[in-house]
Amino acid sequence: MKKNISYLFILFILACSNKIEGGIDLFNGNVFALATNEKEALLTEEVKLNYNAPEPADNIPLFKCIKGIGYDLFIGIPIETSIDKYYALKKANGIQDSNLIKTDSTYYNYVLIDGTYYVEMLLEKEKSLFFVKAQTAKQNILQTVLSKEEITKRFITK
């Protein structure tokens, strides 16, 4: 009888865990929700080269890579920066800002280079700062999966 109660207790504890299915644990209780067609990829040299295309991610270390159908999405961890500092750096480097959206908690911009859309987003969530970089050749993916709103709602706090 005690054995059965112990098993039930363990099952109860496991059922009540905070793990979000289909998500990647980040830090400070934040999770990035994965879509059904997405998989976390290993951080190979090829992935690192893609992360830094078409230009390096301004010394923001790569943390995670997610591969979807028709796009790659990278999550970096910004160090010693803020949304305002990053925006100022981009302005100083001659950013193309016709697609730029900046608020107190987000920076979002995309550019089209040689048929590929490159997205950059800096997002503050629960006092943590995350960097998202993505690339796709398909405009419909840019406007749906890689839009500011869609990326923002995928950062979940446990």
PDB file of N, CA and C in Angstrom, residues 26-129:
ATOM      1  N   LEU A  26      14.874  28.863 -21.378  1.00  0.00           N
ATOM      2  CA  LEU A  26      15.901  29.883 -21.545  1.00  0.00           C
ATOM      3  C   LEU A  26      16.546  30.125 -20.180  1.00  0.00           C
ATOM      4  N   PHE A  27      16.156  31.134 -19.478  1.00  0.00           N
ATOM      5  CA  PHE A  27      16.622  31.375 -18.119  1.00  0.00           C
ATOM      6  C   PHE A  27      15.657  32.327 -17.442  1.00  0.00           C
ATOM      7  N   ASN A  28      15.793  32.488 -16.144  1.00  0.00           N
ATOM      8  CA  ASN A  28      14.926  33.346 -15.334  1.00  0.00           C
ATOM      9  C   ASN A  28      13.450  33.006 -15.514  1.00  0.00           C
ATOM     10  N   GLY A  29      13.159  31.703 -15.699  1.00  0.00           N
ATOM     11  CA  GLY A  29      11.771  31.265 -15.825  1.00  0.00           C
ATOM     12  C   GLY A  29      11.145  31.535 -17.171  1.00  0.00           C
ATOM     13  N   ASN A  30      11.926  31.890 -18.164  1.00  0.00           N
ATOM     14  CA  ASN A  30      11.412  32.164 -19.499  1.00  0.00           C
ATOM     15  C   ASN A  30      11.569  30.943 -20.400  1.00  0.00           C
ATOM     16  N   VAL A  31      10.586  30.767 -21.273  1.00  0.00           N
ATOM     17  CA  VAL A  31      10.568  29.657 -22.222  1.00  0.00           C
ATOM     18  C   VAL A  31      10.227  30.227 -23.590  1.00  0.00           C
ATOM     19  N   PHE A  32      10.847  29.673 -24.626  1.00  0.00           N
ATOM     20  CA  PHE A  32      10.485  30.023 -25.994  1.00  0.00           C
ATOM     21  C   PHE A  32       9.653  28.876 -26.537  1.00  0.00           C
ATOM     22  N   ALA A  33       8.389  29.140 -26.849  1.00  0.00           N
ATOM     23  CA  ALA A  33       7.473  28.111 -27.334  1.00  0.00           C
ATOM     24  C   ALA A  33       7.813  27.736 -28.776  1.00  0.00           C
ATOM     25  N   LEU A  34       7.867  26.442 -29.046  1.00  0.00           N
ATOM     26  CA  LEU A  34       8.134  25.949 -30.388  1.00  0.00           C
ATOM     27  C   LEU A  34       6.829  25.671 -31.118  1.00  0.00           C
ATOM     28  N   ALA A  35       6.813  25.960 -32.410  1.00  0.00           N
ATOM     29  CA  ALA A  35       5.687  25.587 -33.254  1.00  0.00           C
ATOM     30  C   ALA A  35       5.823  24.098 -33.579  1.00  0.00           C
ATOM     31  N   THR A  36       4.762  23.509 -34.074  1.00  0.00           N
ATOM     32  CA  THR A  36       4.763  22.069 -34.317  1.00  0.00           C
ATOM     33  C   THR A  36       5.793  21.628 -35.344  1.00  0.00           C
ATOM     34  N   ASN A  37       6.143  22.490 -36.283  1.00  0.00           N
ATOM     35  CA  ASN A  37       7.100  22.103 -37.329  1.00  0.00           C
ATOM     36  C   ASN A  37       8.537  22.499 -37.002  1.00  0.00           C
ATOM     37  N   GLU A  38       8.805  22.945 -35.787  1.00  0.00           N
ATOM     38  CA  GLU A  38      10.126  23.437 -35.433  1.00  0.00           C
ATOM     39  C   GLU A  38      10.894  22.427 -34.577  1.00  0.00           C
ATOM     40  N   LYS A  39      12.208  22.477 -34.741  1.00  0.00           N
ATOM     41  CA  LYS A  39      13.112  21.635 -33.956  1.00  0.00           C
ATOM     42  C   LYS A  39      14.300  22.475 -33.521  1.00  0.00           C
ATOM     43  N   GLU A  40      14.772  22.201 -32.313  1.00  0.00           N
ATOM     44  CA  GLU A  40      16.002  22.842 -31.867  1.00  0.00           C
ATOM     45  C   GLU A  40      17.166  22.185 -32.591  1.00  0.00           C
ATOM     46  N   ALA A  41      18.098  22.989 -33.082  1.00  0.00           N
ATOM     47  CA  ALA A  41      19.249  22.483 -33.833  1.00  0.00           C
ATOM     48  C   ALA A  41      20.516  22.611 -32.996  1.00  0.00           C
ATOM     49  N   LEU A  42      21.458  21.751 -33.291  1.00  0.00           N
ATOM     50  CA  LEU A  42      22.771  21.839 -32.650  1.00  0.00           C
ATOM     51  C   LEU A  42      23.491  23.083 -33.153  1.00  0.00           C
ATOM     52  N   LEU A  43      24.338  23.641 -32.314  1.00  0.00           N
ATOM     53  CA  LEU A  43      25.072  24.862 -32.683  1.00  0.00           C
ATOM     54  C   LEU A  43      26.365  24.480 -33.406  1.00  0.00           C
ATOM     55  N   THR A  44      26.227  24.074 -34.646  1.00  0.00           N
ATOM     56  CA  THR A  44      27.368  23.692 -35.485  1.00  0.00           C
ATOM     57  C   THR A  44      28.026  24.945 -36.066  1.00  0.00           C
ATOM     58  N   GLU A  45      29.155  24.750 -36.727  1.00  0.00           N
ATOM     59  CA  GLU A  45      29.831  25.877 -37.372  1.00  0.00           C
ATOM     60  C   GLU A  45      28.949  26.495 -38.462  1.00  0.00           C
ATOM     61  N   GLU A  46      28.219  25.660 -39.195  1.00  0.00           N
ATOM     62  CA  GLU A  46      27.314  26.171 -40.234  1.00  0.00           C
ATOM     63  C   GLU A  46      26.216  27.039 -39.620  1.00  0.00           C
ATOM     64  N   VAL A  47      25.663  26.600 -38.503  1.00  0.00           N
ATOM     65  CA  VAL A  47      24.629  27.381 -37.816  1.00  0.00           C
ATOM     66  C   VAL A  47      25.207  28.720 -37.356  1.00  0.00           C
ATOM     67  N   LYS A  48      26.405  28.698 -36.824  1.00  0.00           N
ATOM     68  CA  LYS A  48      27.039  29.942 -36.367  1.00  0.00           C
ATOM     69  C   LYS A  48      27.299  30.898 -37.534  1.00  0.00           C
ATOM     70  N   LEU A  49      27.696  30.355 -38.684  1.00  0.00           N
ATOM     71  CA  LEU A  49      27.884  31.199 -39.876  1.00  0.00           C
ATOM     72  C   LEU A  49      26.560  31.817 -40.314  1.00  0.00           C
ATOM     73  N   ASN A  50      25.493  31.033 -40.310  1.00  0.00           N
ATOM     74  CA  ASN A  50      24.167  31.549 -40.674  1.00  0.00           C
ATOM     75  C   ASN A  50      23.697  32.613 -39.687  1.00  0.00           C
ATOM     76  N   TYR A  51      23.979  32.420 -38.412  1.00  0.00           N
ATOM     77  CA  TYR A  51      23.609  33.394 -37.385  1.00  0.00           C
ATOM     78  C   TYR A  51      24.258  34.749 -37.666  1.00  0.00           C
ATOM     79  N   ASN A  52      25.477  34.722 -38.155  1.00  0.00           N
ATOM     80  CA  ASN A  52      26.216  35.967 -38.413  1.00  0.00           C
ATOM     81  C   ASN A  52      26.025  36.507 -39.821  1.00  0.00           C
ATOM     82  N   ALA A  53      25.115  35.919 -40.594  1.00  0.00           N
ATOM     83  CA  ALA A  53      24.834  36.416 -41.952  1.00  0.00           C
ATOM     84  C   ALA A  53      23.679  37.406 -41.886  1.00  0.00           C
ATOM     85  N   PRO A  54      23.639  38.416 -42.656  1.00  0.00           N
ATOM     86  CA  PRO A  54      24.660  38.874 -43.588  1.00  0.00           C
ATOM     87  C   PRO A  54      25.789  39.623 -42.894  1.00  0.00           C
ATOM     88  N   GLU A  55      25.610  39.934 -41.604  1.00  0.00           N
ATOM     89  CA  GLU A  55      26.657  40.612 -40.840  1.00  0.00           C
ATOM     90  C   GLU A  55      26.636  40.043 -39.425  1.00  0.00           C
ATOM     91  N   PRO A  56      27.744  40.156 -38.700  1.00  0.00           N
ATOM     92  CA  PRO A  56      27.782  39.625 -37.331  1.00  0.00           C
ATOM     93  C   PRO A  56      26.702  40.254 -36.456  1.00  0.00           C
ATOM     94  N   ALA A  57      26.270  39.495 -35.481  1.00  0.00           N
ATOM     95  CA  ALA A  57      25.196  39.930 -34.590  1.00  0.00           C
ATOM     96  C   ALA A  57      25.724  40.818 -33.470  1.00  0.00           C
ATOM     97  N   ASP A  58      26.599  41.764 -33.819  1.00  0.00           N
ATOM     98  CA  ASP A  58      27.110  42.764 -32.882  1.00  0.00           C
ATOM     99  C   ASP A  58      27.548  42.178 -31.547  1.00  0.00           C
ATOM    100  N   ASN A  59      28.313  41.108 -31.630  1.00  0.00           N
ATOM    101  CA  ASN A  59      28.899  40.461 -30.453  1.00  0.00           C
ATOM    102  C   ASN A  59      27.861  39.939 -29.459  1.00  0.00           C
ATOM    103  N   ILE A  60      26.719  39.541 -29.947  1.00  0.00           N
ATOM    104  CA  ILE A  60      25.707  38.912 -29.092  1.00  0.00           C
ATOM    105  C   ILE A  60      25.872  37.399 -29.244  1.00  0.00           C
ATOM    106  N   PRO A  61      26.283  36.717 -28.174  1.00  0.00           N
ATOM    107  CA  PRO A  61      26.527  35.276 -28.279  1.00  0.00           C
ATOM    108  C   PRO A  61      25.261  34.498 -28.641  1.00  0.00           C
ATOM    109  N   LEU A  62      25.441  33.517 -29.520  1.00  0.00           N
ATOM    110  CA  LEU A  62      24.349  32.629 -29.916  1.00  0.00           C
ATOM    111  C   LEU A  62      24.064  31.667 -28.772  1.00  0.00           C
ATOM    112  N   PHE A  63      22.787  31.498 -28.440  1.00  0.00           N
ATOM    113  CA  PHE A  63      22.367  30.629 -27.339  1.00  0.00           C
ATOM    114  C   PHE A  63      21.603  29.410 -27.850  1.00  0.00           C
ATOM    115  N   LYS A  64      20.653  29.612 -28.751  1.00  0.00           N
ATOM    116  CA  LYS A  64      19.831  28.520 -29.275  1.00  0.00           C
ATOM    117  C   LYS A  64      19.555  28.756 -30.758  1.00  0.00           C
ATOM    118  N   CYS A  65      19.323  27.651 -31.484  1.00  0.00           N
ATOM    119  CA  CYS A  65      18.928  27.731 -32.886  1.00  0.00           C
ATOM    120  C   CYS A  65      17.699  26.863 -33.084  1.00  0.00           C
ATOM    121  N   ILE A  66      16.725  27.401 -33.785  1.00  0.00           N
ATOM    122  CA  ILE A  66      15.485  26.691 -34.089  1.00  0.00           C
ATOM    123  C   ILE A  66      15.328  26.659 -35.596  1.00  0.00           C
ATOM    124  N   LYS A  67      15.083  25.478 -36.120  1.00  0.00           N
ATOM    125  CA  LYS A  67      14.875  25.310 -37.561  1.00  0.00           C
ATOM    126  C   LYS A  67      13.405  25.014 -37.804  1.00  0.00           C
ATOM    127  N   GLY A  68      12.815  25.793 -38.708  1.00  0.00           N
ATOM    128  CA  GLY A  68      11.451  25.565 -39.146  1.00  0.00           C
ATOM    129  C   GLY A  68      11.453  25.316 -40.646  1.00  0.00           C
ATOM    130  N   ILE A  69      10.306  25.030 -41.193  1.00  0.00           N
ATOM    131  CA  ILE A  69      10.213  24.805 -42.632  1.00  0.00           C
ATOM    132  C   ILE A  69      10.280  26.158 -43.336  1.00  0.00           C
ATOM    133  N   GLY A  70      11.394  26.408 -44.016  1.00  0.00           N
ATOM    134  CA  GLY A  70      11.560  27.647 -44.769  1.00  0.00           C
ATOM    135  C   GLY A  70      12.180  28.790 -43.995  1.00  0.00           C
ATOM    136  N   TYR A  71      12.653  28.544 -42.777  1.00  0.00           N
ATOM    137  CA  TYR A  71      13.273  29.611 -41.997  1.00  0.00           C
ATOM    138  C   TYR A  71      14.163  29.044 -40.894  1.00  0.00           C
ATOM    139  N   ASP A  72      15.087  29.867 -40.449  1.00  0.00           N
ATOM    140  CA  ASP A  72      15.932  29.594 -39.284  1.00  0.00           C
ATOM    141  C   ASP A  72      15.707  30.732 -38.304  1.00  0.00           C
ATOM    142  N   LEU A  73      15.675  30.384 -37.025  1.00  0.00           N
ATOM    143  CA  LEU A  73      15.481  31.372 -35.976  1.00  0.00           C
ATOM    144  C   LEU A  73      16.564  31.144 -34.931  1.00  0.00           C
ATOM    145  N   PHE A  74      17.229  32.210 -34.544  1.00  0.00           N
ATOM    146  CA  PHE A  74      18.334  32.128 -33.590  1.00  0.00           C
ATOM    147  C   PHE A  74      17.998  32.968 -32.368  1.00  0.00           C
ATOM    148  N   ILE A  75      18.381  32.481 -31.203  1.00  0.00           N
ATOM    149  CA  ILE A  75      18.201  33.241 -29.967  1.00  0.00           C
ATOM    150  C   ILE A  75      19.586  33.492 -29.387  1.00  0.00           C
ATOM    151  N   GLY A  76      19.880  34.764 -29.168  1.00  0.00           N
ATOM    152  CA  GLY A  76      21.147  35.161 -28.568  1.00  0.00           C
ATOM    153  C   GLY A  76      20.895  35.817 -27.228  1.00  0.00           C
ATOM    154  N   ILE A  77      21.927  35.859 -26.424  1.00  0.00           N
ATOM    155  CA  ILE A  77      21.830  36.481 -25.106  1.00  0.00           C
ATOM    156  C   ILE A  77      22.674  37.752 -25.107  1.00  0.00           C
ATOM    157  N   PRO A  78      22.028  38.917 -25.158  1.00  0.00           N
ATOM    158  CA  PRO A  78      22.755  40.196 -25.158  1.00  0.00           C
ATOM    159  C   PRO A  78      23.459  40.431 -23.824  1.00  0.00           C
ATOM    160  N   ILE A  79      24.667  40.930 -23.909  1.00  0.00           N
ATOM    161  CA  ILE A  79      25.452  41.227 -22.714  1.00  0.00           C
ATOM    162  C   ILE A  79      25.811  42.705 -22.740  1.00  0.00           C
ATOM    163  N   GLU A  80      25.619  43.355 -21.612  1.00  0.00           N
ATOM    164  CA  GLU A  80      25.977  44.763 -21.437  1.00  0.00           C
ATOM    165  C   GLU A  80      25.388  45.659 -22.523  1.00  0.00           C
ATOM    166  N   THR A  81      24.110  45.487 -22.797  1.00  0.00           N
ATOM    167  CA  THR A  81      23.429  46.359 -23.741  1.00  0.00           C
ATOM    168  C   THR A  81      21.988  46.541 -23.283  1.00  0.00           C
ATOM    169  N   SER A  82      21.292  47.362 -23.996  1.00  0.00           N
ATOM    170  CA  SER A  82      19.869  47.590 -23.754  1.00  0.00           C
ATOM    171  C   SER A  82      19.221  47.855 -25.109  1.00  0.00           C
ATOM    172  N   ILE A  83      17.931  47.974 -25.122  1.00  0.00           N
ATOM    173  CA  ILE A  83      17.245  48.257 -26.382  1.00  0.00           C
ATOM    174  C   ILE A  83      17.684  49.611 -26.927  1.00  0.00           C
ATOM    175  N   ASP A  84      17.785  50.610 -26.056  1.00  0.00           N
ATOM    176  CA  ASP A  84      18.213  51.940 -26.498  1.00  0.00           C
ATOM    177  C   ASP A  84      19.649  51.939 -27.020  1.00  0.00           C
ATOM    178  N   LYS A  85      20.561  51.239 -26.342  1.00  0.00           N
ATOM    179  CA  LYS A  85      21.951  51.175 -26.793  1.00  0.00           C
ATOM    180  C   LYS A  85      22.053  50.443 -28.136  1.00  0.00           C
ATOM    181  N   TYR A  86      21.312  49.356 -28.283  1.00  0.00           N
ATOM    182  CA  TYR A  86      21.355  48.593 -29.528  1.00  0.00           C
ATOM    183  C   TYR A  86      20.809  49.431 -30.685  1.00  0.00           C
ATOM    184  N   TYR A  87      19.718  50.135 -30.427  1.00  0.00           N
ATOM    185  CA  TYR A  87      19.128  51.009 -31.447  1.00  0.00           C
ATOM    186  C   TYR A  87      20.116  52.103 -31.847  1.00  0.00           C
ATOM    187  N   ALA A  88      20.784  52.700 -30.869  1.00  0.00           N
ATOM    188  CA  ALA A  88      21.773  53.754 -31.148  1.00  0.00           C
ATOM    189  C   ALA A  88      22.932  53.195 -31.974  1.00  0.00           C
ATOM    190  N   LEU A  89      23.371  51.977 -31.666  1.00  0.00           N
ATOM    191  CA  LEU A  89      24.436  51.342 -32.432  1.00  0.00           C
ATOM    192  C   LEU A  89      24.006  51.111 -33.877  1.00  0.00           C
ATOM    193  N   LYS A  90      22.797  50.639 -34.068  1.00  0.00           N
ATOM    194  CA  LYS A  90      22.291  50.400 -35.424  1.00  0.00           C
ATOM    195  C   LYS A  90      22.160  51.714 -36.197  1.00  0.00           C
ATOM    196  N   LYS A  91      21.673  52.751 -35.542  1.00  0.00           N
ATOM    197  CA  LYS A  91      21.567  54.064 -36.196  1.00  0.00           C
ATOM    198  C   LYS A  91      22.946  54.570 -36.606  1.00  0.00           C
ATOM    199  N   ALA A  92      23.937  54.391 -35.740  1.00  0.00           N
ATOM    200  CA  ALA A  92      25.296  54.827 -36.040  1.00  0.00           C
ATOM    201  C   ALA A  92      25.881  54.052 -37.227  1.00  0.00           C
ATOM    202  N   ASN A  93      25.422  52.822 -37.409  1.00  0.00           N
ATOM    203  CA  ASN A  93      25.897  51.990 -38.524  1.00  0.00           C
ATOM    204  C   ASN A  93      25.054  52.157 -39.783  1.00  0.00           C
ATOM    205  N   GLY A  94      24.162  53.133 -39.807  1.00  0.00           N
ATOM    206  CA  GLY A  94      23.366  53.422 -40.999  1.00  0.00           C
ATOM    207  C   GLY A  94      22.245  52.431 -41.245  1.00  0.00           C
ATOM    208  N   ILE A  95      21.537  52.071 -40.210  1.00  0.00           N
ATOM    209  CA  ILE A  95      20.446  51.106 -40.307  1.00  0.00           C
ATOM    210  C   ILE A  95      19.397  51.537 -41.330  1.00  0.00           C
ATOM    211  N   GLN A  96      18.858  50.567 -42.063  1.00  0.00           N
ATOM    212  CA  GLN A  96      17.693  50.810 -42.913  1.00  0.00           C
ATOM    213  C   GLN A  96      16.477  50.668 -41.999  1.00  0.00           C
ATOM    214  N   ASP A  97      15.839  51.786 -41.670  1.00  0.00           N
ATOM    215  CA  ASP A  97      14.802  51.717 -40.639  1.00  0.00           C
ATOM    216  C   ASP A  97      13.379  51.867 -41.148  1.00  0.00           C
ATOM    217  N   SER A  98      13.158  51.614 -42.412  1.00  0.00           N
ATOM    218  CA  SER A  98      11.786  51.737 -42.910  1.00  0.00           C
ATOM    219  C   SER A  98      10.871  50.662 -42.330  1.00  0.00           C
ATOM    220  N   ASN A  99      11.433  49.561 -41.854  1.00  0.00           N
ATOM    221  CA  ASN A  99      10.641  48.474 -41.272  1.00  0.00           C
ATOM    222  C   ASN A  99      10.818  48.383 -39.766  1.00  0.00           C
ATOM    223  N   LEU A 100      11.462  49.364 -39.179  1.00  0.00           N
ATOM    224  CA  LEU A 100      11.817  49.328 -37.777  1.00  0.00           C
ATOM    225  C   LEU A 100      10.633  49.658 -36.868  1.00  0.00           C
ATOM    226  N   ILE A 101      10.532  48.895 -35.797  1.00  0.00           N
ATOM    227  CA  ILE A 101       9.563  49.169 -34.736  1.00  0.00           C
ATOM    228  C   ILE A 101      10.346  49.176 -33.437  1.00  0.00           C
ATOM    229  N   LYS A 102      10.292  50.286 -32.703  1.00  0.00           N
ATOM    230  CA  LYS A 102      10.994  50.369 -31.423  1.00  0.00           C
ATOM    231  C   LYS A 102      10.035  50.869 -30.364  1.00  0.00           C
ATOM    232  N   THR A 103      10.009  50.132 -29.245  1.00  0.00           N
ATOM    233  CA  THR A 103       9.243  50.546 -28.077  1.00  0.00           C
ATOM    234  C   THR A 103      10.181  50.469 -26.877  1.00  0.00           C
ATOM    235  N   ASP A 104       9.650  50.697 -25.691  1.00  0.00           N
ATOM    236  CA  ASP A 104      10.480  50.587 -24.486  1.00  0.00           C
ATOM    237  C   ASP A 104      10.931  49.152 -24.243  1.00  0.00           C
ATOM    238  N   SER A 105      10.149  48.167 -24.706  1.00  0.00           N
ATOM    239  CA  SER A 105      10.478  46.769 -24.411  1.00  0.00           C
ATOM    240  C   SER A 105      10.880  45.944 -25.632  1.00  0.00           C
ATOM    241  N   THR A 106      10.859  46.542 -26.841  1.00  0.00           N
ATOM    242  CA  THR A 106      11.252  45.789 -28.030  1.00  0.00           C
ATOM    243  C   THR A 106      11.940  46.674 -29.074  1.00  0.00           C
ATOM    244  N   TYR A 107      12.786  46.028 -29.832  1.00  0.00           N
ATOM    245  CA  TYR A 107      13.386  46.601 -31.038  1.00  0.00           C
ATOM    246  C   TYR A 107      13.170  45.532 -32.101  1.00  0.00           C
ATOM    247  N   TYR A 108      12.587  45.894 -33.234  1.00  0.00           N
ATOM    248  CA  TYR A 108      12.321  44.936 -34.306  1.00  0.00           C
ATOM    249  C   TYR A 108      12.624  45.598 -35.630  1.00  0.00           C
ATOM    250  N   ASN A 109      13.342  44.889 -36.488  1.00  0.00           N
ATOM    251  CA  ASN A 109      13.630  45.406 -37.816  1.00  0.00           C
ATOM    252  C   ASN A 109      13.888  44.225 -38.746  1.00  0.00           C
ATOM    253  N   TYR A 110      13.573  44.412 -40.012  1.00  0.00           N
ATOM    254  CA  TYR A 110      13.962  43.416 -41.009  1.00  0.00           C
ATOM    255  C   TYR A 110      14.428  44.126 -42.263  1.00  0.00           C
ATOM    256  N   VAL A 111      15.306  43.429 -42.993  1.00  0.00           N
ATOM    257  CA  VAL A 111      15.809  43.932 -44.267  1.00  0.00           C
ATOM    258  C   VAL A 111      15.758  42.791 -45.279  1.00  0.00           C
ATOM    259  N   LEU A 112      15.654  43.161 -46.545  1.00  0.00           N
ATOM    260  CA  LEU A 112      15.686  42.204 -47.646  1.00  0.00           C
ATOM    261  C   LEU A 112      17.019  42.376 -48.366  1.00  0.00           C
ATOM    262  N   ILE A 113      17.822  41.299 -48.373  1.00  0.00           N
ATOM    263  CA  ILE A 113      19.124  41.328 -49.032  1.00  0.00           C
ATOM    264  C   ILE A 113      19.230  40.092 -49.914  1.00  0.00           C
ATOM    265  N   ASP A 114      19.407  40.308 -51.215  1.00  0.00           N
ATOM    266  CA  ASP A 114      19.580  39.217 -52.179  1.00  0.00           C
ATOM    267  C   ASP A 114      18.505  38.137 -52.045  1.00  0.00           C
ATOM    268  N   GLY A 115      17.256  38.544 -51.888  1.00  0.00           N
ATOM    269  CA  GLY A 115      16.150  37.598 -51.843  1.00  0.00           C
ATOM    270  C   GLY A 115      15.906  36.931 -50.506  1.00  0.00           C
ATOM    271  N   THR A 116      16.653  37.316 -49.476  1.00  0.00           N
ATOM    272  CA  THR A 116      16.468  36.752 -48.140  1.00  0.00           C
ATOM    273  C   THR A 116      16.083  37.864 -47.169  1.00  0.00           C
ATOM    274  N   TYR A 117      15.052  37.611 -46.378  1.00  0.00           N
ATOM    275  CA  TYR A 117      14.650  38.541 -45.321  1.00  0.00           C
ATOM    276  C   TYR A 117      15.427  38.195 -44.055  1.00  0.00           C
ATOM    277  N   TYR A 118      16.043  39.215 -43.461  1.00  0.00           N
ATOM    278  CA  TYR A 118      16.766  39.052 -42.207  1.00  0.00           C
ATOM    279  C   TYR A 118      16.043  39.864 -41.140  1.00  0.00           C
ATOM    280  N   VAL A 119      15.670  39.205 -40.069  1.00  0.00           N
ATOM    281  CA  VAL A 119      14.937  39.828 -38.974  1.00  0.00           C
ATOM    282  C   VAL A 119      15.867  39.946 -37.775  1.00  0.00           C
ATOM    283  N   GLU A 120      15.792  41.071 -37.085  1.00  0.00           N
ATOM    284  CA  GLU A 120      16.470  41.247 -35.806  1.00  0.00           C
ATOM    285  C   GLU A 120      15.459  41.776 -34.805  1.00  0.00           C
ATOM    286  N   MET A 121      15.492  41.205 -33.625  1.00  0.00           N
ATOM    287  CA  MET A 121      14.585  41.662 -32.578  1.00  0.00           C
ATOM    288  C   MET A 121      15.286  41.570 -31.231  1.00  0.00           C
ATOM    289  N   LEU A 122      15.166  42.617 -30.454  1.00  0.00           N
ATOM    290  CA  LEU A 122      15.626  42.640 -29.076  1.00  0.00           C
ATOM    291  C   LEU A 122      14.365  42.779 -28.240  1.00  0.00           C
ATOM    292  N   LEU A 123      14.216  41.915 -27.246  1.00  0.00           N
ATOM    293  CA  LEU A 123      12.975  41.838 -26.486  1.00  0.00           C
ATOM    294  C   LEU A 123      13.283  41.740 -25.003  1.00  0.00           C
ATOM    295  N   GLU A 124      12.627  42.576 -24.220  1.00  0.00           N
ATOM    296  CA  GLU A 124      12.756  42.490 -22.770  1.00  0.00           C
ATOM    297  C   GLU A 124      11.532  41.755 -22.229  1.00  0.00           C
ATOM    298  N   LYS A 125      11.793  40.700 -21.469  1.00  0.00           N
ATOM    299  CA  LYS A 125      10.717  39.892 -20.884  1.00  0.00           C
ATOM    300  C   LYS A 125      11.080  39.580 -19.445  1.00  0.00           C
ATOM    301  N   GLU A 126      10.261  40.026 -18.520  1.00  0.00           N
ATOM    302  CA  GLU A 126      10.499  39.774 -17.093  1.00  0.00           C
ATOM    303  C   GLU A 126      11.924  40.144 -16.679  1.00  0.00           C
ATOM    304  N   LYS A 127      12.354  41.327 -17.059  1.00  0.00           N
ATOM    305  CA  LYS A 127      13.665  41.889 -16.724  1.00  0.00           C
ATOM    306  C   LYS A 127      14.833  41.092 -17.312  1.00  0.00           C
ATOM    307  N   SER A 128      14.552  40.271 -18.315  1.00  0.00           N
ATOM    308  CA  SER A 128      15.594  39.564 -19.054  1.00  0.00           C
ATOM    309  C   SER A 128      15.560  40.062 -20.488  1.00  0.00           C
ATOM    310  N   LEU A 129      16.724  40.171 -21.097  1.00  0.00           N
ATOM    311  CA  LEU A 129      16.826  40.666 -22.465  1.00  0.00           C
ATOM    312  C   LEU A 129      17.211  39.514 -23.386  1.00  0.00           C
TER     313      LEU A 129
END
